[in-house]
Short mmCIF file of C-alpha atoms and ligand atoms in Angstrom, two decimals:
data_model
loop_
_atom_site.label_atom_id
_atom_site.label_comp_id
_atom_site.label_asym_id
_atom_site.label_seq_id
_atom_site.Cartn_x
_atom_site.Cartn_y
_atom_site.Cartn_z
CA MET A 1 107.51 89.76 16.26
CA ARG A 2 107.60 86.07 15.47
CA HIS A 3 104.29 84.20 13.48
CA PHE A 4 104.23 80.72 12.05
CA ILE A 5 101.98 81.64 8.71
CA SER A 6 103.30 78.95 7.28
CA LEU A 7 106.85 76.71 7.42
CA PHE A 8 108.54 79.40 5.51
CA ASP A 9 108.42 81.27 8.65
CA ILE A 10 110.77 78.66 10.03
CA SER A 11 114.22 77.97 8.78
CA GLN A 12 115.56 74.48 9.06
CA GLN A 13 117.01 74.27 12.39
CA GLU A 14 114.57 76.38 13.91
CA LEU A 15 111.90 73.28 12.46
CA HIS A 16 115.01 70.73 14.08
CA ALA A 17 114.09 72.65 17.65
CA ILE A 18 110.86 72.97 17.72
CA LEU A 19 110.56 68.45 16.67
CA SER A 20 113.09 68.33 19.19
CA LEU A 21 110.99 70.28 21.79
CA ALA A 22 108.23 68.19 20.72
CA GLU A 23 109.51 64.96 21.08
CA GLN A 24 111.28 66.40 24.69
CA VAL A 25 107.75 67.24 25.87
CA LYS A 26 106.08 63.15 24.47
CA THR A 27 108.88 61.25 26.49
CA LEU A 28 108.08 63.45 29.72
CA LEU A 29 104.65 63.68 29.50
CA ALA A 30 104.75 59.89 28.73
CA GLU A 31 106.56 60.02 32.08
CA GLY A 32 103.79 61.80 33.83
CA ARG A 33 105.55 65.30 33.85
CA ARG A 34 103.67 68.50 32.93
CA PRO A 35 106.19 71.51 33.45
CA ALA A 36 104.01 74.67 33.54
CA TRP A 37 106.07 76.47 31.68
CA LEU A 38 102.80 78.54 30.17
CA ALA A 39 101.71 79.25 33.26
CA ARG A 40 99.20 81.93 33.26
CA GLN A 41 99.47 82.17 29.73
CA MET A 42 96.91 82.28 27.10
CA LEU A 43 96.03 81.21 24.05
CA ALA A 44 92.80 82.47 21.90
CA LEU A 45 91.80 79.98 19.14
CA LEU A 46 89.70 82.03 16.50
CA PHE A 47 87.64 79.58 14.29
CA GLU A 48 86.16 80.14 11.38
CA LYS A 49 85.86 76.42 9.62
CA PRO A 50 85.48 73.28 11.62
CA SER A 51 87.42 70.90 13.75
CA LEU A 52 88.35 68.36 15.98
CA ARG A 53 91.59 67.97 16.42
CA THR A 54 93.21 71.59 15.96
CA ARG A 55 91.27 72.68 18.39
CA VAL A 56 90.96 69.40 21.23
CA SER A 57 95.19 69.46 20.70
CA PHE A 58 96.18 73.01 21.06
CA GLU A 59 93.42 73.28 24.23
CA ALA A 60 95.01 70.35 25.49
CA GLY A 61 98.25 71.13 24.63
CA MET A 62 98.39 74.50 26.26
CA THR A 63 96.50 73.41 29.44
CA GLN A 64 98.85 70.80 29.94
CA LEU A 65 101.47 73.38 29.86
CA GLY A 66 99.56 74.92 32.44
CA GLY A 67 98.08 77.74 30.02
CA THR A 68 94.05 78.59 29.27
CA VAL A 69 92.50 78.86 26.42
CA THR A 70 90.06 80.68 24.77
CA PHE A 71 87.86 79.48 21.48
CA LEU A 72 86.39 82.27 19.71
CA GLY A 73 83.76 80.72 17.00
CA GLN A 74 81.11 82.19 14.59
CA GLU A 75 79.68 84.51 17.75
CA VAL A 76 82.65 86.77 18.38
CA GLY A 77 81.74 88.33 15.20
CA TRP A 78 85.20 88.60 13.31
CA GLN A 79 84.64 89.84 10.20
CA SER A 80 81.44 91.61 11.08
CA ARG A 81 81.06 93.33 14.53
CA GLU A 82 84.28 94.81 13.81
CA THR A 83 87.01 95.87 11.62
CA THR A 84 90.08 93.53 11.89
CA ALA A 85 92.92 95.70 13.01
CA ASP A 86 90.35 96.82 16.07
CA PHE A 87 89.60 93.17 16.43
CA VAL A 88 93.43 92.06 16.27
CA ARG A 89 94.63 94.72 19.00
CA VAL A 90 92.21 94.37 21.46
CA ILE A 91 93.39 90.23 21.46
CA ALA A 92 96.62 91.11 22.13
CA GLN A 93 95.28 92.86 25.37
CA TYR A 94 94.64 90.25 27.27
CA ALA A 95 95.79 87.06 24.58
CA ASP A 96 99.44 85.34 24.34
CA TYR A 97 98.95 83.69 20.94
CA LEU A 98 96.30 83.57 18.47
CA VAL A 99 95.65 80.99 16.93
CA CYS A 100 93.26 80.84 13.12
CA ARG A 101 91.63 79.17 11.32
CA ALA A 102 90.67 80.86 7.98
CA LYS A 103 88.75 80.30 4.65
CA SER A 104 91.18 82.57 3.27
CA HIS A 105 95.46 82.83 3.69
CA VAL A 106 95.16 86.47 3.21
CA THR A 107 92.81 86.72 6.29
CA VAL A 108 95.98 85.10 8.84
CA GLN A 109 98.03 87.18 6.66
CA ASP A 110 96.22 90.58 7.98
CA LEU A 111 95.86 89.57 11.57
CA ALA A 112 99.71 89.18 11.52
CA SER A 113 100.64 92.62 9.75
CA PHE A 114 99.74 94.20 12.46
CA ASP A 115 102.49 92.71 14.29
CA CYS A 116 100.35 92.38 17.97
CA ILE A 117 100.26 89.78 18.65
CA PRO A 118 102.01 86.05 17.56
CA ILE A 119 99.89 84.23 14.51
CA ILE A 120 99.95 80.97 14.15
CA ASN A 121 98.25 79.39 10.67
CA GLY A 122 95.58 76.63 12.39
CA LEU A 123 94.68 76.63 8.85
CA THR A 124 93.81 78.46 5.88
CA ASP A 125 92.86 76.99 2.07
CA VAL A 126 97.06 77.64 1.34
CA ALA A 127 98.87 75.71 4.27
CA HIS A 128 98.61 73.23 7.88
CA PRO A 129 101.82 74.18 8.97
CA CYS A 130 100.73 72.95 12.34
CA GLN A 131 99.97 70.02 11.07
CA ALA A 132 103.16 69.08 8.73
CA LEU A 133 104.92 69.58 12.18
CA ALA A 134 102.77 66.32 13.26
CA ASP A 135 103.56 64.83 9.89
CA LEU A 136 106.65 65.01 9.99
CA LEU A 137 107.56 63.98 13.90
CA THR A 138 105.18 60.94 13.34
CA MET A 139 107.87 60.34 10.57
CA GLN A 140 109.97 60.77 12.33
CA GLN A 141 108.87 58.63 14.64
CA PHE A 142 108.65 55.25 12.52
CA CYS A 143 111.83 55.39 11.04
CA GLY A 144 114.13 57.30 12.39
CA SER A 145 116.06 59.56 10.41
CA THR A 146 114.04 60.95 7.47
CA ALA A 147 115.83 62.61 5.39
CA GLY A 148 117.04 60.20 1.98
CA LYS A 149 112.78 59.04 3.07
CA GLN A 150 110.43 59.42 0.61
CA VAL A 151 106.57 60.22 1.92
CA THR A 152 103.81 59.36 -1.13
CA PHE A 153 100.47 62.32 -0.60
CA VAL A 154 97.68 60.76 -3.65
CA GLY A 155 95.50 62.79 -4.29
CA ASP A 156 94.62 66.85 -4.44
CA GLY A 157 97.52 69.23 -4.29
CA ASN A 158 95.23 71.36 -1.54
CA ASN A 159 97.50 73.03 1.75
CA VAL A 160 97.94 69.60 3.78
CA ALA A 161 100.34 68.31 0.42
CA ARG A 162 101.76 72.01 0.34
CA SER A 163 102.57 72.28 3.57
CA LEU A 164 104.19 68.49 3.84
CA ALA A 165 106.15 68.82 0.28
CA LEU A 166 107.52 71.95 2.38
CA ILE A 167 108.85 70.43 5.23
CA CYS A 168 109.34 67.37 3.50
CA ALA A 169 112.05 69.80 1.02
CA MET A 170 112.98 71.13 4.90
CA VAL A 171 114.34 67.79 5.73
CA GLY A 172 115.52 66.33 2.79
CA MET A 173 112.97 63.84 2.28
CA ARG A 174 111.78 63.32 -1.07
CA PHE A 175 107.82 64.10 -2.06
CA ARG A 176 105.85 62.35 -4.26
CA LEU A 177 102.31 63.41 -5.43
CA LEU A 178 99.90 60.99 -6.92
CA GLY A 179 96.74 61.82 -8.59
CA PRO A 180 94.98 63.75 -11.63
CA GLN A 181 97.47 66.26 -13.57
CA ASP A 182 94.25 68.60 -13.25
CA TYR A 183 95.08 68.68 -9.27
CA PHE A 184 98.74 69.13 -9.09
CA MET A 185 99.98 71.47 -6.90
CA SER A 186 100.62 74.73 -9.38
CA ASP A 187 103.95 75.75 -10.32
CA GLU A 188 103.89 78.22 -8.49
CA ALA A 189 103.40 76.67 -5.28
CA VAL A 190 106.43 74.20 -6.27
CA GLY A 191 108.14 77.23 -7.24
CA ALA A 192 108.31 78.95 -3.89
CA ILE A 193 109.66 75.91 -2.95
CA LEU A 194 112.46 75.71 -5.18
CA GLN A 195 113.60 79.02 -4.54
CA ARG A 196 114.02 79.02 -1.08
CA TYR A 197 115.24 75.64 -1.35
CA PRO A 198 117.20 74.06 -4.61
CA ASN A 199 118.20 70.87 -3.30
CA ALA A 200 114.00 69.73 -3.14
CA ASP A 201 113.02 66.03 -4.74
CA ILE A 202 108.92 67.05 -5.56
CA VAL A 203 107.73 65.04 -8.78
CA GLN A 204 104.01 65.64 -9.15
CA SER A 205 103.06 61.96 -11.01
CA VAL A 206 99.83 60.13 -12.75
CA ASP A 207 101.58 56.62 -12.32
CA ALA A 208 100.98 54.88 -8.97
CA ALA A 209 103.55 52.68 -9.90
CA GLN A 210 106.08 55.72 -10.41
CA ALA A 211 105.34 57.61 -7.72
CA LEU A 212 104.69 54.67 -4.72
CA GLY A 213 107.65 53.27 -5.64
CA GLY A 214 110.47 53.56 -2.89
CA ALA A 215 107.42 55.32 -0.53
CA ASP A 216 108.41 55.02 2.93
CA PHE A 217 105.11 56.54 3.78
CA LEU A 218 101.82 57.15 1.47
CA TYR A 219 99.69 60.56 2.75
CA THR A 220 96.27 60.56 1.25
CA ASP A 221 93.34 63.53 2.07
CA VAL A 222 89.87 64.32 1.27
CA TRP A 223 88.77 64.40 -1.87
CA THR A 224 87.00 68.39 -1.28
CA SER A 225 88.65 70.04 1.27
CA MET A 226 86.22 72.71 3.40
CA GLY A 227 85.00 75.82 1.32
CA GLN A 228 85.25 73.38 -1.90
CA GLU A 229 81.98 71.93 -1.49
CA ALA A 230 80.94 73.26 -4.80
CA GLU A 231 83.18 71.35 -6.70
CA GLU A 232 82.42 67.83 -5.35
CA ALA A 233 81.09 66.01 -8.32
CA ASN A 234 83.79 66.78 -10.45
CA ARG A 235 86.61 66.22 -7.96
CA ARG A 236 84.66 63.23 -6.73
CA ALA A 237 84.45 61.36 -10.92
CA ALA A 238 89.24 63.05 -10.72
CA PHE A 239 89.81 61.64 -8.12
CA ALA A 240 88.02 58.02 -7.84
CA PRO A 241 90.84 55.99 -10.04
CA PHE A 242 93.58 57.47 -6.90
CA GLN A 243 91.42 55.46 -4.74
CA VAL A 244 93.53 54.58 -1.88
CA ASN A 245 92.96 50.87 -1.70
CA GLU A 246 94.60 47.70 -1.11
CA GLN A 247 94.93 47.65 -5.35
CA LEU A 248 96.95 50.98 -4.59
CA VAL A 249 98.77 50.35 -1.90
CA SER A 250 100.01 46.88 -3.61
CA HIS A 251 102.77 49.50 -5.77
CA ALA A 252 104.42 50.20 -2.62
CA ALA A 253 106.57 48.44 -0.21
CA PRO A 254 105.06 46.01 2.24
CA GLY A 255 105.81 47.77 5.30
CA CYS A 256 104.89 51.64 3.56
CA ARG A 257 102.56 52.99 6.67
CA ILE A 258 99.78 55.26 5.96
CA LEU A 259 99.00 58.47 6.92
CA HIS A 260 95.81 61.23 6.86
CA CYS A 261 95.66 63.74 8.38
CA LEU A 262 91.81 63.16 9.02
CA PRO A 263 88.22 63.41 9.07
CA ALA A 264 88.97 60.73 6.70
CA HIS A 265 85.71 60.35 4.04
CA ARG A 266 86.19 56.66 4.42
CA GLY A 267 84.84 54.67 0.82
CA ASP A 268 85.39 57.45 -1.16
CA GLU A 269 89.88 58.66 -0.44
CA ILE A 270 90.46 55.91 1.56
CA THR A 271 89.11 52.37 1.48
CA ASP A 272 88.20 51.20 6.04
CA ALA A 273 91.12 48.12 5.01
CA VAL A 274 93.94 50.46 4.37
CA ILE A 275 92.74 52.77 7.13
CA ASP A 276 92.06 49.78 9.20
CA SER A 277 95.25 48.07 8.77
CA PRO A 278 98.24 47.26 10.39
CA ASN A 279 100.42 48.90 8.71
CA SER A 280 98.05 52.30 9.72
CA VAL A 281 99.42 54.99 11.88
CA VAL A 282 96.68 57.71 12.01
CA VAL A 283 96.05 57.45 15.32
CA GLU A 284 100.01 58.53 16.16
CA GLN A 285 99.47 60.91 14.05
CA ALA A 286 96.43 63.27 15.28
CA GLY A 287 97.86 62.05 18.94
CA ASN A 288 101.45 63.75 18.00
CA ARG A 289 99.06 67.26 16.97
CA MET A 290 99.21 67.80 20.06
CA HIS A 291 102.73 67.29 20.86
CA ALA A 292 104.63 68.85 17.67
CA GLN A 293 102.23 72.07 18.84
CA LYS A 294 103.51 72.24 22.69
CA GLY A 295 106.49 72.06 20.68
CA LEU A 296 105.71 74.79 18.93
CA LEU A 297 104.26 76.49 21.77
CA ILE A 298 107.62 76.21 23.72
CA TRP A 299 109.56 77.13 21.12
CA MET A 300 107.15 80.52 20.47
CA ALA A 301 107.44 81.85 24.21
CA LEU A 302 111.38 81.22 24.13
CA GLN A 303 110.98 83.62 20.95
CA HIS A 304 108.65 86.48 22.83
CA GLY A 305 110.49 86.48 26.02
CA GLN A 306 107.46 84.59 27.96
CA LEU A 307 109.74 81.54 28.45
CA THR A 308 113.66 81.40 29.59
CA ALA A 309 116.40 78.69 28.73
CA SER A 310 116.92 77.80 32.01
CA GLU A 311 112.95 76.97 33.15
CA LEU A 312 113.44 74.05 29.99
CA GLU A 313 116.75 73.22 31.99
CA ASN A 314 115.70 72.68 34.90
CA GLU A 315 113.31 70.04 34.12
CA GLY A 316 116.33 68.42 32.35
CA LEU A 317 115.45 69.85 28.60
CA GLN A 318 117.88 69.64 26.30
CA LEU A 319 117.76 73.19 24.09
CA PRO A 320 118.49 72.51 21.09
CA VAL A 321 120.15 74.66 18.50
CA GLY A 322 117.60 77.38 16.84
CA THR A 323 115.38 78.39 20.26
CA SER A 324 116.80 81.44 20.51
N1 CP B 1 93.19 67.96 10.40
C1 CP B 1 92.47 68.53 11.60
O1 CP B 1 93.82 69.77 11.09
O2 CP B 1 92.41 68.20 11.45
P1 CP B 1 90.67 69.13 12.34
O3 CP B 1 89.94 69.71 11.07
O4 CP B 1 89.60 68.26 12.86
O5 CP B 1 91.00 70.31 13.10
N1 NVA B 2 92.73 69.62 3.11
C1 NVA B 2 90.98 69.76 4.44
C2 NVA B 2 92.23 69.41 6.08
C3 NVA B 2 91.37 68.60 6.59
C4 NVA B 2 92.23 69.09 7.75
C5 NVA B 2 90.85 70.69 4.18
O1 NVA B 2 91.56 72.17 3.62
O2 NVA B 2 89.32 70.72 4.20
#
């Protein structure tokens, strides 16, 4: 059974397949076509933390594909009413896929370990792979081929940064992280990427001119992620010199596009002037969450025999290599 806990779970070819499917269903939607490829299938959404984009983009995407969703919040008593084993084996009787947003990455790995329903990571403290799919789709939208391009992530070496660094390695993009040294991605995290993708080009720096020179994209995220609220004062002090404002952006080329996974804390990690500037593509990026996840769901349905290649081809889809 295939799971999507991190981008390490898929190959480069499979990543290209998911992105190709995403682009194609995005084009179909723009033409007013919503083939019901996942009709009568159900996606369960199990969330331990708040969400707007991840929740609603999965709900909308699944609906457009003819399927349905059920949202499981605190009221289901996950991790309090019964064991994870009982919980996930029961969910697997009803639903076809399970998206989980968890406080701890281990929780999502535990769900997958039962191998009874495909698990998709909807954000953990370690990774946000669905976000990275949308980020890549967005960067492709604005620069065509991403190979040889550069994204500079400004801020915390967090879940979003790690998944972005990994997806960059998978497609031959340079990844730079600009921020305080104490919050760089760990050697272990970077080492894992380099072990799988030895040509990955990852540099972490405290020097804005160095990190932003050559950037095609500037990406930022909150200084304090969900679950880190107790560290907020220390983080605010450490990250303040790296606020993405007009002065910081001046180190990048004039056409450098601005990305943010959102939600943004305007006035902290990014100013209104930058996030609302003509170079900002944050709304398109958020929109792409849905298209990217539709590509992922279609790819997963193919992997699990819930959908056949001919059903896609009948609607004119080109089946990319890596779909089977
Ligand atoms: N970017 C993102 O994952 O947003 P939500 O937390 O609103 O889902
Ligand atoms: N790094 C942020 C991303 C939110 C989408 C967090 O984990 O809270």
